[in-house]
């Protein structure tokens, strides 16, 4: 079974709709992250959480919000989706042991029309 | 502001050849430099990482070369194989120890590698 799962894997939505992307992990890690990937731009950090009470904005948090429901669950919401939020979204967790690897989920491909 | 610059954007190498991907960084506080490998339809996965106290780290066919004074690091894939065809991302962070900045990775823009037979 996958250690980091994301649902849905693909989503098409319309401008103005609210949507939620969900992430679950079985690795027992406290630290979780949300990234978006765009061609030619690499991965950019949206939000990150060091535990259920500690949530921080990343470099591109505008238009997004998150919820850390439990150690294992970290959700990303788009309150009012817009076309330039069309991207591939990844959730990740991070180990507290060397080499402090980040483990990525399989991604959610989001299209906003 | 691109804190980690990666080149080339794409690379085609013949089987058995050497693939070289370069990255340059600006923030001298970076002290952890991983490389991630991503296959189509998958999330990135850690390939190899280096700290700035060494100039080179080798794991199998993969080597990171690090030049602290030039603020550059590179990935070398020796004896490149078709199975190495993937997108490679360099990244940097201010270290794994929990601080005000924590372990936030700043990624390069990626290099799409194709290894041809």
PDB file of C-alpha atoms in Angstrom:
ATOM      1  CA  UNK A   1       0.000   0.000   0.000  1.00  0.00           C
ATOM      2  CA  UNK A   2       1.141   3.519  -0.770  1.00  0.00           C
ATOM      3  CA  UNK A   3       2.542   5.479   2.174  1.00  0.00           C
ATOM      4  CA  UNK A   4       1.178   8.825   0.935  1.00  0.00           C
ATOM      5  CA  UNK A   5      -2.155   8.816  -0.849  1.00  0.00           C
ATOM      6  CA  UNK A   6      -3.972  11.643  -2.550  1.00  0.00           C
ATOM      7  CA  UNK A   7      -7.590  11.919  -3.604  1.00  0.00           C
ATOM      8  CA  UNK A   8      -8.842  12.572  -6.147  1.00  0.00           C
ATOM      9  CA  UNK A   9      -6.148  11.724  -8.697  1.00  0.00           C
ATOM     10  CA  UNK A  10      -7.806  13.819 -11.377  1.00  0.00           C
ATOM     11  CA  UNK A  11     -10.330  16.601 -11.077  1.00  0.00           C
ATOM     12  CA  UNK A  12     -11.958  18.956 -13.548  1.00  0.00           C
ATOM     13  CA  UNK A  13     -13.845  21.862 -12.063  1.00  0.00           C
ATOM     14  CA  UNK A  14     -15.301  25.175 -13.141  1.00  0.00           C
ATOM     15  CA  UNK A  15     -14.158  28.659 -12.283  1.00  0.00           C
ATOM     16  CA  UNK A  16     -15.544  29.825  -8.959  1.00  0.00           C
ATOM     17  CA  UNK A  17     -16.126  26.387  -7.499  1.00  0.00           C
ATOM     18  CA  UNK A  18     -14.719  25.357  -4.134  1.00  0.00           C
ATOM     19  CA  UNK A  19     -12.755  22.144  -4.163  1.00  0.00           C
ATOM     20  CA  UNK A  20     -10.750  20.124  -1.679  1.00  0.00           C
ATOM     21  CA  UNK A  21      -7.780  17.899  -2.313  1.00  0.00           C
ATOM     22  CA  UNK A  22      -7.064  15.328   0.354  1.00  0.00           C
ATOM     23  CA  UNK A  23      -3.856  13.725   1.526  1.00  0.00           C
ATOM     24  CA  UNK A  24      -3.342  10.832   3.911  1.00  0.00           C
ATOM     25  CA  UNK A  25      -0.132   9.233   5.115  1.00  0.00           C
ATOM     26  CA  UNK A  26       0.755   6.087   6.988  1.00  0.00           C
ATOM     27  CA  UNK A  27       4.396   6.970   7.625  1.00  0.00           C
ATOM     28  CA  UNK A  28       3.767   8.514  11.027  1.00  0.00           C
ATOM     29  CA  UNK A  29       5.504  11.738  10.066  1.00  0.00           C
ATOM     30  CA  UNK A  30       4.574  15.001  11.738  1.00  0.00           C
ATOM     31  CA  UNK A  31       5.633  17.213   8.839  1.00  0.00           C
ATOM     32  CA  UNK A  32       3.453  17.510   5.796  1.00  0.00           C
ATOM     33  CA  UNK A  33       3.580  19.747   2.720  1.00  0.00           C
ATOM     34  CA  UNK A  34       1.511  20.803  -0.272  1.00  0.00           C
ATOM     35  CA  UNK A  35       3.233  21.701  -3.567  1.00  0.00           C
ATOM     36  CA  UNK A  36       2.065  22.576  -7.021  1.00  0.00           C
ATOM     37  CA  UNK A  37       3.973  21.628 -10.137  1.00  0.00           C
ATOM     38  CA  UNK A  38       3.797  23.610 -13.347  1.00  0.00           C
ATOM     39  CA  UNK A  39       5.782  22.951 -16.529  1.00  0.00           C
ATOM     40  CA  UNK A  40       8.985  24.963 -16.508  1.00  0.00           C
ATOM     41  CA  UNK A  41       8.449  26.148 -12.938  1.00  0.00           C
ATOM     42  CA  UNK A  42       9.282  23.058 -10.930  1.00  0.00           C
ATOM     43  CA  UNK A  43       7.590  22.468  -7.595  1.00  0.00           C
ATOM     44  CA  UNK A  44       6.498  25.393  -5.481  1.00  0.00           C
ATOM     45  CA  UNK A  45       5.482  25.198  -1.841  1.00  0.00           C
ATOM     46  CA  UNK A  46       1.905  26.212  -1.028  1.00  0.00           C
ATOM     47  CA  UNK A  47       1.568  25.348   2.671  1.00  0.00           C
ATOM     48  CA  UNK A  48       3.371  23.222   5.209  1.00  0.00           C
ATOM     49  CA  UNK A  49       2.592  21.858   8.645  1.00  0.00           C
ATOM     50  CA  UNK A  50       4.945  20.662  11.342  1.00  0.00           C
ATOM     51  CA  UNK A  51       2.158  19.210  13.478  1.00  0.00           C
ATOM     52  CA  UNK A  52      -1.609  19.489  13.817  1.00  0.00           C
ATOM     53  CA  UNK A  53      -1.324  22.865  15.558  1.00  0.00           C
ATOM     54  CA  UNK A  54       1.395  24.367  13.365  1.00  0.00           C
ATOM     55  CA  UNK A  55       0.457  25.445   9.831  1.00  0.00           C
ATOM     56  CA  UNK A  56       2.533  27.819   7.758  1.00  0.00           C
ATOM     57  CA  UNK A  57       2.239  29.584   4.429  1.00  0.00           C
ATOM     58  CA  UNK A  58       4.624  28.712   1.655  1.00  0.00           C
ATOM     59  CA  UNK A  59       5.712  30.870  -1.263  1.00  0.00           C
ATOM     60  CA  UNK A  60       2.404  30.740  -3.176  1.00  0.00           C
ATOM     61  CA  UNK A  61      -0.396  30.451  -0.588  1.00  0.00           C
ATOM     62  CA  UNK A  62      -2.746  33.078  -2.036  1.00  0.00           C
ATOM     63  CA  UNK A  63      -6.023  31.497  -3.141  1.00  0.00           C
ATOM     64  CA  UNK A  64      -5.432  28.351  -1.097  1.00  0.00           C
ATOM     65  CA  UNK A  65      -6.189  27.187   2.434  1.00  0.00           C
ATOM     66  CA  UNK A  66      -5.329  24.026   4.343  1.00  0.00           C
ATOM     67  CA  UNK A  67      -6.586  21.935   7.212  1.00  0.00           C
ATOM     68  CA  UNK A  68      -4.592  19.466   9.294  1.00  0.00           C
ATOM     69  CA  UNK A  69      -7.304  17.221  10.625  1.00  0.00           C
ATOM     70  CA  UNK A  70      -4.924  14.744  12.256  1.00  0.00           C
ATOM     71  CA  UNK A  71      -1.284  13.754  12.089  1.00  0.00           C
ATOM     72  CA  UNK A  72      -2.113  11.587   9.095  1.00  0.00           C
ATOM     73  CA  UNK A  73      -4.379  13.966   7.156  1.00  0.00           C
ATOM     74  CA  UNK A  74      -3.665  17.266   5.457  1.00  0.00           C
ATOM     75  CA  UNK A  75      -6.188  18.811   3.062  1.00  0.00           C
ATOM     76  CA  UNK A  76      -5.769  21.609   0.545  1.00  0.00           C
ATOM     77  CA  UNK A  77      -8.737  23.760  -0.464  1.00  0.00           C
ATOM     78  CA  UNK A  78      -9.258  26.155  -3.305  1.00  0.00           C
ATOM     79  CA  UNK A  79     -11.985  28.485  -2.079  1.00  0.00           C
ATOM     80  CA  UNK A  80     -12.898  29.837  -5.514  1.00  0.00           C
ATOM     81  CA  UNK A  81     -10.991  28.055  -8.241  1.00  0.00           C
ATOM     82  CA  UNK A  82      -9.542  30.033 -11.143  1.00  0.00           C
ATOM     83  CA  UNK A  83      -7.994  28.762 -14.398  1.00  0.00           C
ATOM     84  CA  UNK A  84      -4.407  29.625 -13.415  1.00  0.00           C
ATOM     85  CA  UNK A  85      -4.724  27.135 -10.560  1.00  0.00           C
ATOM     86  CA  UNK A  86      -4.710  24.399 -13.174  1.00  0.00           C
ATOM     87  CA  UNK A  87      -1.681  22.331 -12.172  1.00  0.00           C
ATOM     88  CA  UNK A  88      -0.395  19.097 -10.708  1.00  0.00           C
ATOM     89  CA  UNK A  89      -0.624  19.122  -6.914  1.00  0.00           C
ATOM     90  CA  UNK A  90       1.558  17.015  -4.640  1.00  0.00           C
ATOM     91  CA  UNK A  91       1.345  16.254  -0.961  1.00  0.00           C
ATOM     92  CA  UNK A  92       4.494  15.204   0.862  1.00  0.00           C
ATOM     93  CA  UNK A  93       5.643  14.124   4.301  1.00  0.00           C
ATOM     94  CA  UNK A  94       9.112  14.455   5.773  1.00  0.00           C
ATOM     95  CA  UNK A  95      11.119  12.096   7.873  1.00  0.00           C
ATOM     96  CA  UNK A  96      12.808  13.309  11.036  1.00  0.00           C
ATOM     97  CA  UNK A  97      15.728  10.955  10.463  1.00  0.00           C
ATOM     98  CA  UNK A  98      18.647  11.368   8.029  1.00  0.00           C
ATOM     99  CA  UNK A  99      18.582  11.905   5.113  1.00  0.00           C
ATOM    100  CA  UNK A 100      15.399  13.779   6.043  1.00  0.00           C
ATOM    101  CA  UNK A 101      13.714  12.614   2.879  1.00  0.00           C
ATOM    102  CA  UNK A 102      10.442  14.067   1.697  1.00  0.00           C
ATOM    103  CA  UNK A 103       8.006  11.383   0.542  1.00  0.00           C
ATOM    104  CA  UNK A 104       5.624  12.496  -2.163  1.00  0.00           C
ATOM    105  CA  UNK A 105       2.175  11.258  -3.006  1.00  0.00           C
ATOM    106  CA  UNK A 106       1.199  10.359  -6.581  1.00  0.00           C
ATOM    107  CA  UNK A 107      -0.273  13.788  -7.285  1.00  0.00           C
ATOM    108  CA  UNK A 108      -3.643  15.256  -8.205  1.00  0.00           C
ATOM    109  CA  UNK A 109      -4.095  16.697 -11.669  1.00  0.00           C
ATOM    110  CA  UNK A 110      -6.482  19.641 -11.362  1.00  0.00           C
ATOM    111  CA  UNK A 111      -8.029  21.405 -14.324  1.00  0.00           C
ATOM    112  CA  UNK A 112     -10.059  24.576 -13.816  1.00  0.00           C
ATOM    113  CA  UNK A 113     -12.156  25.537 -16.832  1.00  0.00           C
TER     114      UNK A 113
ATOM    115  CA  UNK B   1      12.726  35.094  -7.569  1.00  0.00           C
ATOM    116  CA  UNK B   2      14.416  31.897  -8.646  1.00  0.00           C
ATOM    117  CA  UNK B   3      16.658  30.866  -5.772  1.00  0.00           C
ATOM    118  CA  UNK B   4      17.778  27.625  -7.404  1.00  0.00           C
ATOM    119  CA  UNK B   5      18.533  27.769 -11.115  1.00  0.00           C
ATOM    120  CA  UNK B   6      18.661  24.464 -13.001  1.00  0.00           C
ATOM    121  CA  UNK B   7      19.953  23.662 -16.471  1.00  0.00           C
ATOM    122  CA  UNK B   8      19.440  22.309 -19.017  1.00  0.00           C
ATOM    123  CA  UNK B   9      15.661  22.165 -19.292  1.00  0.00           C
ATOM    124  CA  UNK B  10      15.917  19.001 -21.342  1.00  0.00           C
ATOM    125  CA  UNK B  11      18.674  16.553 -22.170  1.00  0.00           C
ATOM    126  CA  UNK B  12      19.064  13.669 -24.578  1.00  0.00           C
ATOM    127  CA  UNK B  13      21.873  11.187 -23.918  1.00  0.00           C
ATOM    128  CA  UNK B  14      22.842   7.979 -25.627  1.00  0.00           C
ATOM    129  CA  UNK B  15      22.753   4.758 -23.655  1.00  0.00           C
ATOM    130  CA  UNK B  16      26.034   4.339 -21.798  1.00  0.00           C
ATOM    131  CA  UNK B  17      26.803   8.032 -21.852  1.00  0.00           C
ATOM    132  CA  UNK B  18      27.132  10.511 -19.012  1.00  0.00           C
ATOM    133  CA  UNK B  19      24.208  12.764 -18.122  1.00  0.00           C
ATOM    134  CA  UNK B  20      25.073  16.028 -16.386  1.00  0.00           C
ATOM    135  CA  UNK B  21      22.571  18.393 -14.827  1.00  0.00           C
ATOM    136  CA  UNK B  22      23.645  21.615 -13.193  1.00  0.00           C
ATOM    137  CA  UNK B  23      22.183  23.801 -10.474  1.00  0.00           C
ATOM    138  CA  UNK B  24      23.197  27.115  -8.993  1.00  0.00           C
ATOM    139  CA  UNK B  25      21.892  28.729  -5.842  1.00  0.00           C
ATOM    140  CA  UNK B  26      21.909  32.190  -4.343  1.00  0.00           C
ATOM    141  CA  UNK B  27      21.079  31.727  -0.662  1.00  0.00           C
ATOM    142  CA  UNK B  28      24.295  31.021   1.241  1.00  0.00           C
ATOM    143  CA  UNK B  29      22.218  29.738   4.173  1.00  0.00           C
ATOM    144  CA  UNK B  30      21.291  26.635   2.166  1.00  0.00           C
ATOM    145  CA  UNK B  31      23.035  23.638   3.656  1.00  0.00           C
ATOM    146  CA  UNK B  32      21.210  20.595   2.314  1.00  0.00           C
ATOM    147  CA  UNK B  33      21.060  19.785  -1.383  1.00  0.00           C
ATOM    148  CA  UNK B  34      18.961  16.819  -2.533  1.00  0.00           C
ATOM    149  CA  UNK B  35      18.172  15.588  -6.000  1.00  0.00           C
ATOM    150  CA  UNK B  36      14.745  14.145  -6.752  1.00  0.00           C
ATOM    151  CA  UNK B  37      13.776  11.874  -9.634  1.00  0.00           C
ATOM    152  CA  UNK B  38      10.259  11.875 -11.060  1.00  0.00           C
ATOM    153  CA  UNK B  39       8.781   9.355 -13.485  1.00  0.00           C
ATOM    154  CA  UNK B  40       5.632  10.200 -15.465  1.00  0.00           C
ATOM    155  CA  UNK B  41       2.505   9.857 -13.361  1.00  0.00           C
ATOM    156  CA  UNK B  42       4.468   9.587 -10.131  1.00  0.00           C
ATOM    157  CA  UNK B  43       5.544  11.911  -7.376  1.00  0.00           C
ATOM    158  CA  UNK B  44       9.204  12.880  -7.037  1.00  0.00           C
ATOM    159  CA  UNK B  45      11.434  10.521  -5.049  1.00  0.00           C
ATOM    160  CA  UNK B  46      14.736  11.248  -3.351  1.00  0.00           C
ATOM    161  CA  UNK B  47      17.676  10.088  -5.430  1.00  0.00           C
ATOM    162  CA  UNK B  48      20.720  11.391  -3.593  1.00  0.00           C
ATOM    163  CA  UNK B  49      21.577  14.285  -1.284  1.00  0.00           C
ATOM    164  CA  UNK B  50      24.664  16.154  -0.118  1.00  0.00           C
ATOM    165  CA  UNK B  51      25.663  18.514   2.673  1.00  0.00           C
ATOM    166  CA  UNK B  52      28.164  21.326   1.877  1.00  0.00           C
ATOM    167  CA  UNK B  53      30.912  19.892   4.061  1.00  0.00           C
ATOM    168  CA  UNK B  54      31.845  17.444   1.272  1.00  0.00           C
ATOM    169  CA  UNK B  55      32.616  18.140  -2.368  1.00  0.00           C
ATOM    170  CA  UNK B  56      31.314  14.897  -3.814  1.00  0.00           C
ATOM    171  CA  UNK B  57      28.937  12.076  -2.973  1.00  0.00           C
ATOM    172  CA  UNK B  58      28.529   8.938  -5.003  1.00  0.00           C
ATOM    173  CA  UNK B  59      25.810   6.331  -4.867  1.00  0.00           C
ATOM    174  CA  UNK B  60      26.067   3.719  -7.567  1.00  0.00           C
ATOM    175  CA  UNK B  61      25.946   5.427 -10.953  1.00  0.00           C
ATOM    176  CA  UNK B  62      24.799   8.732  -9.453  1.00  0.00           C
ATOM    177  CA  UNK B  63      27.241  11.368  -8.217  1.00  0.00           C
ATOM    178  CA  UNK B  64      26.669  14.841  -6.795  1.00  0.00           C
ATOM    179  CA  UNK B  65      29.516  17.307  -7.213  1.00  0.00           C
ATOM    180  CA  UNK B  66      29.377  20.355  -4.967  1.00  0.00           C
ATOM    181  CA  UNK B  67      31.294  23.630  -5.308  1.00  0.00           C
ATOM    182  CA  UNK B  68      30.564  25.801  -2.294  1.00  0.00           C
ATOM    183  CA  UNK B  69      32.586  28.816  -3.434  1.00  0.00           C
ATOM    184  CA  UNK B  70      30.801  28.912  -6.788  1.00  0.00           C
ATOM    185  CA  UNK B  71      27.439  28.083  -5.183  1.00  0.00           C
ATOM    186  CA  UNK B  72      26.911  25.337  -7.721  1.00  0.00           C
ATOM    187  CA  UNK B  73      26.162  21.639  -7.596  1.00  0.00           C
ATOM    188  CA  UNK B  74      25.591  19.056 -10.263  1.00  0.00           C
ATOM    189  CA  UNK B  75      24.259  15.561 -10.794  1.00  0.00           C
ATOM    190  CA  UNK B  76      26.241  13.119 -12.914  1.00  0.00           C
ATOM    191  CA  UNK B  77      24.641   9.914 -14.113  1.00  0.00           C
ATOM    192  CA  UNK B  78      27.274   7.512 -15.343  1.00  0.00           C
ATOM    193  CA  UNK B  79      26.501   4.764 -17.857  1.00  0.00           C
ATOM    194  CA  UNK B  80      23.062   6.275 -18.451  1.00  0.00           C
ATOM    195  CA  UNK B  81      20.289   3.754 -19.128  1.00  0.00           C
ATOM    196  CA  UNK B  82      16.857   4.069 -20.752  1.00  0.00           C
ATOM    197  CA  UNK B  83      15.355   3.419 -17.315  1.00  0.00           C
ATOM    198  CA  UNK B  84      16.952   6.661 -16.133  1.00  0.00           C
ATOM    199  CA  UNK B  85      14.647   8.613 -18.449  1.00  0.00           C
ATOM    200  CA  UNK B  86      12.756  10.867 -16.056  1.00  0.00           C
ATOM    201  CA  UNK B  87      12.550  14.418 -14.816  1.00  0.00           C
ATOM    202  CA  UNK B  88      15.221  15.416 -12.324  1.00  0.00           C
ATOM    203  CA  UNK B  89      14.886  18.218  -9.811  1.00  0.00           C
ATOM    204  CA  UNK B  90      17.617  19.739  -7.745  1.00  0.00           C
ATOM    205  CA  UNK B  91      16.598  21.355  -4.483  1.00  0.00           C
ATOM    206  CA  UNK B  92      18.030  23.169  -1.519  1.00  0.00           C
ATOM    207  CA  UNK B  93      17.014  23.926   2.027  1.00  0.00           C
ATOM    208  CA  UNK B  94      18.367  25.529   5.149  1.00  0.00           C
ATOM    209  CA  UNK B  95      18.684  22.187   6.852  1.00  0.00           C
ATOM    210  CA  UNK B  96      16.620  19.476   8.423  1.00  0.00           C
ATOM    211  CA  UNK B  97      16.684  20.790  11.946  1.00  0.00           C
ATOM    212  CA  UNK B  98      13.425  22.399  12.976  1.00  0.00           C
ATOM    213  CA  UNK B  99      13.932  26.138  13.086  1.00  0.00           C
ATOM    214  CA  UNK B 100      11.752  29.021  12.192  1.00  0.00           C
ATOM    215  CA  UNK B 101      12.258  28.052   8.563  1.00  0.00           C
ATOM    216  CA  UNK B 102      12.265  24.309   9.071  1.00  0.00           C
ATOM    217  CA  UNK B 103      13.014  21.994   6.199  1.00  0.00           C
ATOM    218  CA  UNK B 104      11.433  23.841   3.332  1.00  0.00           C
ATOM    219  CA  UNK B 105      12.783  22.679   0.021  1.00  0.00           C
ATOM    220  CA  UNK B 106      13.321  25.179  -2.784  1.00  0.00           C
ATOM    221  CA  UNK B 107      13.243  23.300  -6.068  1.00  0.00           C
ATOM    222  CA  UNK B 108      14.872  23.978  -9.384  1.00  0.00           C
ATOM    223  CA  UNK B 109      12.720  24.032 -12.498  1.00  0.00           C
ATOM    224  CA  UNK B 110      13.516  20.468 -13.530  1.00  0.00           C
ATOM    225  CA  UNK B 111      15.408  18.691 -16.310  1.00  0.00           C
ATOM    226  CA  UNK B 112      13.679  16.195 -18.540  1.00  0.00           C
ATOM    227  CA  UNK B 113      16.211  13.481 -19.347  1.00  0.00           C
ATOM    228  CA  UNK B 114      15.780  11.043 -22.188  1.00  0.00           C
ATOM    229  CA  UNK B 115      18.255   8.209 -22.638  1.00  0.00           C
ATOM    230  CA  UNK B 116      18.169   6.767 -26.119  1.00  0.00           C
ATOM    231  CA  UNK B 117      19.232   3.290 -27.185  1.00  0.00           C
TER     232      UNK B 117
END
